[in-house]
Amino acid sequence: SEGEQKLAAEAGLSLAVPTAEVFARVNSKIYSRRLVEASGLRAVPGHCCETADEFLAVLQQYQDGSTLVVKDAYGVSGKGLVVLDTRAKVDGLAKLVRRRADRSGERRLHVVVEHWLGKRFDLNYQLTVARDGTITFDFVKQALTEGGVHKGHLMPVDLPRHHQEELREAVDVVG
Protein backbone atom coordinates (compact mmCIF):
# COMPACT_ATOMS: atom_id res chain seq x y z
CA SER A 1 0.00 0.00 0.00
CA GLU A 2 1.01 3.63 -0.25
CA GLY A 3 1.19 3.72 3.56
CA GLU A 4 3.62 0.78 3.61
CA GLN A 5 5.74 2.46 0.94
CA LYS A 6 5.87 5.67 2.97
CA LEU A 7 6.77 3.78 6.16
CA ALA A 8 9.52 1.85 4.37
CA ALA A 9 10.94 5.06 2.87
CA GLU A 10 10.94 6.82 6.25
CA ALA A 11 12.65 3.80 7.83
CA GLY A 12 15.21 3.60 5.02
CA LEU A 13 14.03 0.16 3.96
CA SER A 14 13.54 -1.02 0.41
CA LEU A 15 10.48 -3.09 -0.38
CA ALA A 16 10.82 -6.64 -1.67
CA VAL A 17 7.64 -6.23 -3.71
CA PRO A 18 6.44 -3.97 -6.53
CA THR A 19 5.00 -0.52 -5.84
CA ALA A 20 1.45 0.11 -4.63
CA GLU A 21 0.69 1.48 -8.11
CA VAL A 22 1.69 -1.86 -9.68
CA PHE A 23 -0.36 -3.82 -7.14
CA ALA A 24 -3.41 -1.63 -7.84
CA ARG A 25 -3.05 -2.09 -11.59
CA VAL A 26 -2.67 -5.88 -11.53
CA ASN A 27 -5.46 -6.34 -8.96
CA SER A 28 -7.96 -4.74 -11.33
CA LYS A 29 -10.51 -7.02 -12.97
CA ILE A 30 -9.98 -4.96 -16.13
CA TYR A 31 -6.28 -5.86 -16.12
CA SER A 32 -7.18 -9.52 -15.55
CA ARG A 33 -9.75 -9.63 -18.38
CA ARG A 34 -7.33 -8.03 -20.80
CA LEU A 35 -4.60 -10.46 -19.77
CA VAL A 36 -6.93 -13.41 -20.34
CA GLU A 37 -8.10 -12.07 -23.70
CA ALA A 38 -4.55 -11.29 -24.91
CA SER A 39 -3.24 -14.69 -23.83
CA GLY A 40 -5.96 -16.77 -25.47
CA LEU A 41 -7.13 -18.31 -22.20
CA ARG A 42 -10.81 -19.21 -21.91
CA ALA A 43 -12.70 -16.10 -20.78
CA VAL A 44 -16.14 -15.42 -19.38
CA PRO A 45 -18.02 -13.56 -22.14
CA GLY A 46 -17.99 -9.88 -21.26
CA HIS A 47 -16.53 -6.41 -21.62
CA CYS A 48 -14.19 -3.96 -19.88
CA CYS A 49 -15.65 -0.49 -19.31
CA GLU A 50 -13.50 2.47 -18.31
CA THR A 51 -16.02 5.20 -19.05
CA ALA A 52 -19.72 5.70 -18.47
CA ASP A 53 -20.21 5.89 -22.24
CA GLU A 54 -18.52 2.50 -22.80
CA PHE A 55 -20.66 1.00 -20.03
CA LEU A 56 -23.91 2.41 -21.43
CA ALA A 57 -23.02 1.15 -24.92
CA VAL A 58 -22.40 -2.36 -23.53
CA LEU A 59 -25.73 -2.36 -21.70
CA GLN A 60 -27.48 -1.30 -24.95
CA GLN A 61 -26.16 -4.44 -26.65
CA TYR A 62 -27.91 -6.84 -24.28
CA GLN A 63 -31.41 -7.44 -25.52
CA ASP A 64 -31.55 -11.24 -25.15
CA GLY A 65 -32.66 -11.35 -21.51
CA SER A 66 -29.52 -13.11 -20.29
CA THR A 67 -28.35 -12.35 -16.76
CA LEU A 68 -25.38 -10.01 -16.49
CA VAL A 69 -23.11 -9.15 -13.61
CA VAL A 70 -21.39 -5.79 -13.27
CA LYS A 71 -18.20 -5.97 -11.21
CA ASP A 72 -16.31 -3.09 -9.66
CA ALA A 73 -12.79 -3.44 -11.09
CA TYR A 74 -11.34 -3.40 -7.55
CA GLY A 75 -14.09 -5.19 -5.64
CA VAL A 76 -13.24 -8.37 -3.71
CA SER A 77 -15.16 -11.25 -2.16
CA GLY A 78 -18.41 -10.39 -3.91
CA LYS A 79 -18.35 -6.73 -2.92
CA GLY A 80 -19.13 -4.33 -5.75
CA LEU A 81 -21.22 -6.83 -7.73
CA VAL A 82 -24.57 -5.93 -9.29
CA VAL A 83 -26.57 -8.76 -10.85
CA LEU A 84 -28.80 -7.61 -13.69
CA ASP A 85 -31.41 -10.31 -14.22
CA THR A 86 -34.26 -8.20 -15.58
CA ARG A 87 -34.54 -5.52 -18.23
CA ALA A 88 -35.82 -3.14 -15.53
CA LYS A 89 -32.57 -3.57 -13.56
CA VAL A 90 -30.45 -2.98 -16.69
CA ASP A 91 -32.43 0.16 -17.51
CA GLY A 92 -32.35 1.38 -13.91
CA LEU A 93 -28.59 1.03 -13.60
CA ALA A 94 -28.09 2.69 -16.99
CA LYS A 95 -30.22 5.63 -15.84
CA LEU A 96 -28.28 5.92 -12.58
CA VAL A 97 -24.87 5.86 -14.32
CA ARG A 98 -26.00 8.35 -16.99
CA ARG A 99 -27.39 10.74 -14.37
CA ARG A 100 -24.25 10.53 -12.20
CA ALA A 101 -21.96 11.15 -15.17
CA ASP A 102 -24.07 14.06 -16.43
CA ARG A 103 -24.34 15.73 -13.01
CA SER A 104 -20.69 15.35 -12.01
CA GLY A 105 -19.09 15.60 -15.43
CA GLU A 106 -17.01 12.57 -14.39
CA ARG A 107 -17.06 10.01 -17.21
CA ARG A 108 -14.53 7.56 -15.73
CA LEU A 109 -15.95 4.24 -14.58
CA HIS A 110 -13.94 1.09 -13.85
CA VAL A 111 -16.13 -2.01 -14.17
CA VAL A 112 -16.41 -5.23 -16.09
CA VAL A 113 -19.71 -6.53 -17.41
CA GLU A 114 -19.93 -10.30 -17.78
CA HIS A 115 -22.54 -12.91 -18.53
CA TRP A 116 -23.62 -14.58 -15.30
CA LEU A 117 -22.38 -18.17 -15.23
CA GLY A 118 -23.54 -20.81 -12.82
CA LYS A 119 -20.75 -22.15 -10.64
CA ARG A 120 -19.98 -24.82 -8.11
CA PHE A 121 -17.48 -22.70 -6.18
CA ASP A 122 -14.85 -19.98 -6.44
CA LEU A 123 -11.19 -20.86 -6.87
CA ASN A 124 -8.09 -18.82 -6.15
CA TYR A 125 -4.72 -19.92 -7.39
CA GLN A 126 -1.29 -18.48 -6.94
CA LEU A 127 1.85 -18.62 -9.00
CA THR A 128 5.33 -17.30 -8.45
CA VAL A 129 7.57 -15.89 -11.13
CA ALA A 130 11.14 -16.03 -9.85
CA ARG A 131 13.76 -13.45 -10.74
CA ASP A 132 15.24 -15.93 -13.22
CA GLY A 133 11.84 -16.29 -14.96
CA THR A 134 11.01 -19.71 -13.51
CA ILE A 135 7.26 -20.15 -13.04
CA THR A 136 5.92 -22.16 -10.11
CA PHE A 137 2.30 -23.17 -9.54
CA ASP A 138 2.01 -22.66 -5.79
CA PHE A 139 -1.52 -23.78 -4.93
CA VAL A 140 -5.21 -23.71 -5.74
CA LYS A 141 -7.77 -23.18 -3.01
CA GLN A 142 -11.54 -23.03 -2.81
CA ALA A 143 -13.01 -19.83 -1.38
CA LEU A 144 -15.56 -20.45 1.36
CA THR A 145 -18.33 -17.87 1.53
CA GLU A 146 -21.54 -17.50 3.46
CA GLY A 147 -24.13 -15.07 2.16
CA GLY A 148 -21.46 -13.49 -0.04
CA VAL A 149 -19.10 -12.95 2.92
CA HIS A 150 -15.63 -14.48 2.70
CA LYS A 151 -15.09 -17.04 5.49
CA GLY A 152 -11.82 -18.69 4.49
CA HIS A 153 -10.44 -21.30 2.12
CA LEU A 154 -10.43 -25.05 1.61
CA MET A 155 -7.28 -26.85 0.50
CA PRO A 156 -6.81 -29.16 -1.28
CA VAL A 157 -9.63 -28.67 -3.74
CA ASP A 158 -11.33 -31.70 -5.24
CA LEU A 159 -11.01 -30.89 -8.95
CA PRO A 160 -11.26 -33.23 -11.92
CA ARG A 161 -7.92 -33.84 -13.64
CA HIS A 162 -8.84 -31.80 -16.76
CA HIS A 163 -9.58 -28.74 -14.57
CA GLN A 164 -6.26 -29.14 -12.75
CA GLU A 165 -4.50 -29.32 -16.12
CA GLU A 166 -6.30 -26.19 -17.35
CA LEU A 167 -5.20 -24.30 -14.22
CA ARG A 168 -1.59 -25.40 -14.69
CA GLU A 169 -1.74 -24.28 -18.34
CA ALA A 170 -3.14 -20.91 -17.24
CA VAL A 171 -0.30 -20.54 -14.72
CA ASP A 172 2.26 -21.11 -17.46
CA VAL A 173 0.54 -18.64 -19.79
CA VAL A 174 0.06 -15.95 -17.14
CA GLY A 175 3.56 -16.45 -15.72
PDB file of C-alpha atoms in Angstrom:
ATOM      1  CA  SER A   1       0.000   0.000   0.000  1.00  0.00           C
ATOM      2  CA  GLU A   2       1.013   3.631  -0.250  1.00  0.00           C
ATOM      3  CA  GLY A   3       1.185   3.716   3.560  1.00  0.00           C
ATOM      4  CA  GLU A   4       3.616   0.784   3.607  1.00  0.00           C
ATOM      5  CA  GLN A   5       5.738   2.457   0.939  1.00  0.00           C
ATOM      6  CA  LYS A   6       5.866   5.667   2.972  1.00  0.00           C
ATOM      7  CA  LEU A   7       6.775   3.784   6.159  1.00  0.00           C
ATOM      8  CA  ALA A   8       9.517   1.851   4.368  1.00  0.00           C
ATOM      9  CA  ALA A   9      10.937   5.057   2.871  1.00  0.00           C
ATOM     10  CA  GLU A  10      10.940   6.816   6.252  1.00  0.00           C
ATOM     11  CA  ALA A  11      12.654   3.798   7.835  1.00  0.00           C
ATOM     12  CA  GLY A  12      15.214   3.605   5.023  1.00  0.00           C
ATOM     13  CA  LEU A  13      14.031   0.159   3.957  1.00  0.00           C
ATOM     14  CA  SER A  14      13.541  -1.024   0.408  1.00  0.00           C
ATOM     15  CA  LEU A  15      10.480  -3.090  -0.381  1.00  0.00           C
ATOM     16  CA  ALA A  16      10.818  -6.640  -1.669  1.00  0.00           C
ATOM     17  CA  VAL A  17       7.641  -6.227  -3.711  1.00  0.00           C
ATOM     18  CA  PRO A  18       6.439  -3.967  -6.532  1.00  0.00           C
ATOM     19  CA  THR A  19       5.005  -0.516  -5.838  1.00  0.00           C
ATOM     20  CA  ALA A  20       1.450   0.111  -4.631  1.00  0.00           C
ATOM     21  CA  GLU A  21       0.688   1.475  -8.111  1.00  0.00           C
ATOM     22  CA  VAL A  22       1.691  -1.860  -9.680  1.00  0.00           C
ATOM     23  CA  PHE A  23      -0.365  -3.819  -7.136  1.00  0.00           C
ATOM     24  CA  ALA A  24      -3.406  -1.627  -7.837  1.00  0.00           C
ATOM     25  CA  ARG A  25      -3.049  -2.092 -11.591  1.00  0.00           C
ATOM     26  CA  VAL A  26      -2.675  -5.884 -11.530  1.00  0.00           C
ATOM     27  CA  ASN A  27      -5.464  -6.344  -8.956  1.00  0.00           C
ATOM     28  CA  SER A  28      -7.956  -4.739 -11.328  1.00  0.00           C
ATOM     29  CA  LYS A  29     -10.508  -7.017 -12.965  1.00  0.00           C
ATOM     30  CA  ILE A  30      -9.981  -4.964 -16.127  1.00  0.00           C
ATOM     31  CA  TYR A  31      -6.280  -5.862 -16.121  1.00  0.00           C
ATOM     32  CA  SER A  32      -7.179  -9.523 -15.554  1.00  0.00           C
ATOM     33  CA  ARG A  33      -9.752  -9.630 -18.376  1.00  0.00           C
ATOM     34  CA  ARG A  34      -7.335  -8.028 -20.805  1.00  0.00           C
ATOM     35  CA  LEU A  35      -4.597 -10.456 -19.774  1.00  0.00           C
ATOM     36  CA  VAL A  36      -6.933 -13.408 -20.337  1.00  0.00           C
ATOM     37  CA  GLU A  37      -8.101 -12.069 -23.704  1.00  0.00           C
ATOM     38  CA  ALA A  38      -4.548 -11.294 -24.914  1.00  0.00           C
ATOM     39  CA  SER A  39      -3.244 -14.692 -23.835  1.00  0.00           C
ATOM     40  CA  GLY A  40      -5.956 -16.769 -25.473  1.00  0.00           C
ATOM     41  CA  LEU A  41      -7.135 -18.311 -22.201  1.00  0.00           C
ATOM     42  CA  ARG A  42     -10.812 -19.213 -21.911  1.00  0.00           C
ATOM     43  CA  ALA A  43     -12.701 -16.098 -20.775  1.00  0.00           C
ATOM     44  CA  VAL A  44     -16.136 -15.419 -19.384  1.00  0.00           C
ATOM     45  CA  PRO A  45     -18.019 -13.558 -22.136  1.00  0.00           C
ATOM     46  CA  GLY A  46     -17.992  -9.878 -21.257  1.00  0.00           C
ATOM     47  CA  HIS A  47     -16.529  -6.407 -21.619  1.00  0.00           C
ATOM     48  CA  CYS A  48     -14.192  -3.963 -19.875  1.00  0.00           C
ATOM     49  CA  CYS A  49     -15.649  -0.495 -19.307  1.00  0.00           C
ATOM     50  CA  GLU A  50     -13.501   2.471 -18.314  1.00  0.00           C
ATOM     51  CA  THR A  51     -16.024   5.199 -19.049  1.00  0.00           C
ATOM     52  CA  ALA A  52     -19.719   5.699 -18.466  1.00  0.00           C
ATOM     53  CA  ASP A  53     -20.206   5.894 -22.235  1.00  0.00           C
ATOM     54  CA  GLU A  54     -18.524   2.498 -22.800  1.00  0.00           C
ATOM     55  CA  PHE A  55     -20.665   1.002 -20.034  1.00  0.00           C
ATOM     56  CA  LEU A  56     -23.907   2.409 -21.434  1.00  0.00           C
ATOM     57  CA  ALA A  57     -23.024   1.152 -24.918  1.00  0.00           C
ATOM     58  CA  VAL A  58     -22.401  -2.355 -23.530  1.00  0.00           C
ATOM     59  CA  LEU A  59     -25.734  -2.356 -21.700  1.00  0.00           C
ATOM     60  CA  GLN A  60     -27.483  -1.301 -24.950  1.00  0.00           C
ATOM     61  CA  GLN A  61     -26.155  -4.443 -26.652  1.00  0.00           C
ATOM     62  CA  TYR A  62     -27.906  -6.835 -24.279  1.00  0.00           C
ATOM     63  CA  GLN A  63     -31.407  -7.443 -25.517  1.00  0.00           C
ATOM     64  CA  ASP A  64     -31.552 -11.241 -25.155  1.00  0.00           C
ATOM     65  CA  GLY A  65     -32.658 -11.353 -21.508  1.00  0.00           C
ATOM     66  CA  SER A  66     -29.522 -13.107 -20.289  1.00  0.00           C
ATOM     67  CA  THR A  67     -28.354 -12.354 -16.760  1.00  0.00           C
ATOM     68  CA  LEU A  68     -25.380 -10.005 -16.490  1.00  0.00           C
ATOM     69  CA  VAL A  69     -23.113  -9.150 -13.605  1.00  0.00           C
ATOM     70  CA  VAL A  70     -21.395  -5.790 -13.266  1.00  0.00           C
ATOM     71  CA  LYS A  71     -18.202  -5.967 -11.214  1.00  0.00           C
ATOM     72  CA  ASP A  72     -16.305  -3.089  -9.656  1.00  0.00           C
ATOM     73  CA  ALA A  73     -12.786  -3.442 -11.085  1.00  0.00           C
ATOM     74  CA  TYR A  74     -11.339  -3.398  -7.555  1.00  0.00           C
ATOM     75  CA  GLY A  75     -14.091  -5.192  -5.636  1.00  0.00           C
ATOM     76  CA  VAL A  76     -13.242  -8.365  -3.708  1.00  0.00           C
ATOM     77  CA  SER A  77     -15.159 -11.254  -2.162  1.00  0.00           C
ATOM     78  CA  GLY A  78     -18.407 -10.394  -3.906  1.00  0.00           C
ATOM     79  CA  LYS A  79     -18.354  -6.726  -2.923  1.00  0.00           C
ATOM     80  CA  GLY A  80     -19.135  -4.334  -5.751  1.00  0.00           C
ATOM     81  CA  LEU A  81     -21.225  -6.826  -7.733  1.00  0.00           C
ATOM     82  CA  VAL A  82     -24.565  -5.934  -9.292  1.00  0.00           C
ATOM     83  CA  VAL A  83     -26.566  -8.756 -10.851  1.00  0.00           C
ATOM     84  CA  LEU A  84     -28.798  -7.608 -13.692  1.00  0.00           C
ATOM     85  CA  ASP A  85     -31.410 -10.312 -14.221  1.00  0.00           C
ATOM     86  CA  THR A  86     -34.256  -8.198 -15.582  1.00  0.00           C
ATOM     87  CA  ARG A  87     -34.539  -5.517 -18.234  1.00  0.00           C
ATOM     88  CA  ALA A  88     -35.816  -3.144 -15.532  1.00  0.00           C
ATOM     89  CA  LYS A  89     -32.571  -3.572 -13.562  1.00  0.00           C
ATOM     90  CA  VAL A  90     -30.454  -2.984 -16.688  1.00  0.00           C
ATOM     91  CA  ASP A  91     -32.425   0.159 -17.508  1.00  0.00           C
ATOM     92  CA  GLY A  92     -32.354   1.380 -13.907  1.00  0.00           C
ATOM     93  CA  LEU A  93     -28.585   1.030 -13.601  1.00  0.00           C
ATOM     94  CA  ALA A  94     -28.089   2.692 -16.994  1.00  0.00           C
ATOM     95  CA  LYS A  95     -30.222   5.635 -15.843  1.00  0.00           C
ATOM     96  CA  LEU A  96     -28.279   5.917 -12.576  1.00  0.00           C
ATOM     97  CA  VAL A  97     -24.875   5.862 -14.319  1.00  0.00           C
ATOM     98  CA  ARG A  98     -25.997   8.346 -16.987  1.00  0.00           C
ATOM     99  CA  ARG A  99     -27.389  10.741 -14.368  1.00  0.00           C
ATOM    100  CA  ARG A 100     -24.247  10.530 -12.197  1.00  0.00           C
ATOM    101  CA  ALA A 101     -21.957  11.147 -15.169  1.00  0.00           C
ATOM    102  CA  ASP A 102     -24.066  14.055 -16.432  1.00  0.00           C
ATOM    103  CA  ARG A 103     -24.336  15.727 -13.011  1.00  0.00           C
ATOM    104  CA  SER A 104     -20.692  15.345 -12.012  1.00  0.00           C
ATOM    105  CA  GLY A 105     -19.091  15.601 -15.434  1.00  0.00           C
ATOM    106  CA  GLU A 106     -17.008  12.569 -14.392  1.00  0.00           C
ATOM    107  CA  ARG A 107     -17.063  10.010 -17.214  1.00  0.00           C
ATOM    108  CA  ARG A 108     -14.534   7.557 -15.730  1.00  0.00           C
ATOM    109  CA  LEU A 109     -15.951   4.238 -14.580  1.00  0.00           C
ATOM    110  CA  HIS A 110     -13.945   1.085 -13.854  1.00  0.00           C
ATOM    111  CA  VAL A 111     -16.133  -2.011 -14.171  1.00  0.00           C
ATOM    112  CA  VAL A 112     -16.411  -5.227 -16.094  1.00  0.00           C
ATOM    113  CA  VAL A 113     -19.714  -6.531 -17.411  1.00  0.00           C
ATOM    114  CA  GLU A 114     -19.931 -10.300 -17.783  1.00  0.00           C
ATOM    115  CA  HIS A 115     -22.543 -12.911 -18.528  1.00  0.00           C
ATOM    116  CA  TRP A 116     -23.616 -14.576 -15.303  1.00  0.00           C
ATOM    117  CA  LEU A 117     -22.381 -18.167 -15.233  1.00  0.00           C
ATOM    118  CA  GLY A 118     -23.545 -20.805 -12.816  1.00  0.00           C
ATOM    119  CA  LYS A 119     -20.747 -22.152 -10.642  1.00  0.00           C
ATOM    120  CA  ARG A 120     -19.981 -24.820  -8.107  1.00  0.00           C
ATOM    121  CA  PHE A 121     -17.483 -22.698  -6.179  1.00  0.00           C
ATOM    122  CA  ASP A 122     -14.848 -19.984  -6.438  1.00  0.00           C
ATOM    123  CA  LEU A 123     -11.192 -20.861  -6.871  1.00  0.00           C
ATOM    124  CA  ASN A 124      -8.086 -18.821  -6.145  1.00  0.00           C
ATOM    125  CA  TYR A 125      -4.720 -19.916  -7.391  1.00  0.00           C
ATOM    126  CA  GLN A 126      -1.289 -18.476  -6.942  1.00  0.00           C
ATOM    127  CA  LEU A 127       1.850 -18.616  -8.998  1.00  0.00           C
ATOM    128  CA  THR A 128       5.330 -17.299  -8.447  1.00  0.00           C
ATOM    129  CA  VAL A 129       7.570 -15.894 -11.133  1.00  0.00           C
ATOM    130  CA  ALA A 130      11.142 -16.032  -9.848  1.00  0.00           C
ATOM    131  CA  ARG A 131      13.761 -13.449 -10.736  1.00  0.00           C
ATOM    132  CA  ASP A 132      15.239 -15.934 -13.224  1.00  0.00           C
ATOM    133  CA  GLY A 133      11.841 -16.291 -14.958  1.00  0.00           C
ATOM    134  CA  THR A 134      11.009 -19.713 -13.508  1.00  0.00           C
ATOM    135  CA  ILE A 135       7.264 -20.151 -13.040  1.00  0.00           C
ATOM    136  CA  THR A 136       5.922 -22.156 -10.107  1.00  0.00           C
ATOM    137  CA  PHE A 137       2.297 -23.174  -9.539  1.00  0.00           C
ATOM    138  CA  ASP A 138       2.012 -22.661  -5.788  1.00  0.00           C
ATOM    139  CA  PHE A 139      -1.519 -23.784  -4.929  1.00  0.00           C
ATOM    140  CA  VAL A 140      -5.208 -23.708  -5.736  1.00  0.00           C
ATOM    141  CA  LYS A 141      -7.767 -23.182  -3.006  1.00  0.00           C
ATOM    142  CA  GLN A 142     -11.537 -23.025  -2.810  1.00  0.00           C
ATOM    143  CA  ALA A 143     -13.010 -19.833  -1.382  1.00  0.00           C
ATOM    144  CA  LEU A 144     -15.560 -20.451   1.358  1.00  0.00           C
ATOM    145  CA  THR A 145     -18.328 -17.870   1.535  1.00  0.00           C
ATOM    146  CA  GLU A 146     -21.540 -17.499   3.457  1.00  0.00           C
ATOM    147  CA  GLY A 147     -24.133 -15.070   2.164  1.00  0.00           C
ATOM    148  CA  GLY A 148     -21.462 -13.488  -0.041  1.00  0.00           C
ATOM    149  CA  VAL A 149     -19.102 -12.952   2.922  1.00  0.00           C
ATOM    150  CA  HIS A 150     -15.630 -14.478   2.700  1.00  0.00           C
ATOM    151  CA  LYS A 151     -15.092 -17.038   5.494  1.00  0.00           C
ATOM    152  CA  GLY A 152     -11.816 -18.686   4.490  1.00  0.00           C
ATOM    153  CA  HIS A 153     -10.441 -21.301   2.119  1.00  0.00           C
ATOM    154  CA  LEU A 154     -10.431 -25.050   1.611  1.00  0.00           C
ATOM    155  CA  MET A 155      -7.281 -26.854   0.496  1.00  0.00           C
ATOM    156  CA  PRO A 156      -6.806 -29.161  -1.276  1.00  0.00           C
ATOM    157  CA  VAL A 157      -9.627 -28.668  -3.743  1.00  0.00           C
ATOM    158  CA  ASP A 158     -11.335 -31.700  -5.242  1.00  0.00           C
ATOM    159  CA  LEU A 159     -11.008 -30.891  -8.955  1.00  0.00           C
ATOM    160  CA  PRO A 160     -11.258 -33.229 -11.920  1.00  0.00           C
ATOM    161  CA  ARG A 161      -7.925 -33.837 -13.643  1.00  0.00           C
ATOM    162  CA  HIS A 162      -8.844 -31.797 -16.757  1.00  0.00           C
ATOM    163  CA  HIS A 163      -9.578 -28.737 -14.573  1.00  0.00           C
ATOM    164  CA  GLN A 164      -6.264 -29.143 -12.749  1.00  0.00           C
ATOM    165  CA  GLU A 165      -4.503 -29.315 -16.121  1.00  0.00           C
ATOM    166  CA  GLU A 166      -6.299 -26.185 -17.355  1.00  0.00           C
ATOM    167  CA  LEU A 167      -5.202 -24.298 -14.223  1.00  0.00           C
ATOM    168  CA  ARG A 168      -1.592 -25.398 -14.691  1.00  0.00           C
ATOM    169  CA  GLU A 169      -1.740 -24.276 -18.338  1.00  0.00           C
ATOM    170  CA  ALA A 170      -3.139 -20.909 -17.238  1.00  0.00           C
ATOM    171  CA  VAL A 171      -0.297 -20.536 -14.722  1.00  0.00           C
ATOM    172  CA  ASP A 172       2.257 -21.112 -17.465  1.00  0.00           C
ATOM    173  CA  VAL A 173       0.539 -18.642 -19.791  1.00  0.00           C
ATOM    174  CA  VAL A 174       0.065 -15.947 -17.141  1.00  0.00           C
ATOM    175  CA  GLY A 175       3.563 -16.451 -15.722  1.00  0.00           C
TER     176      GLY A 175
END
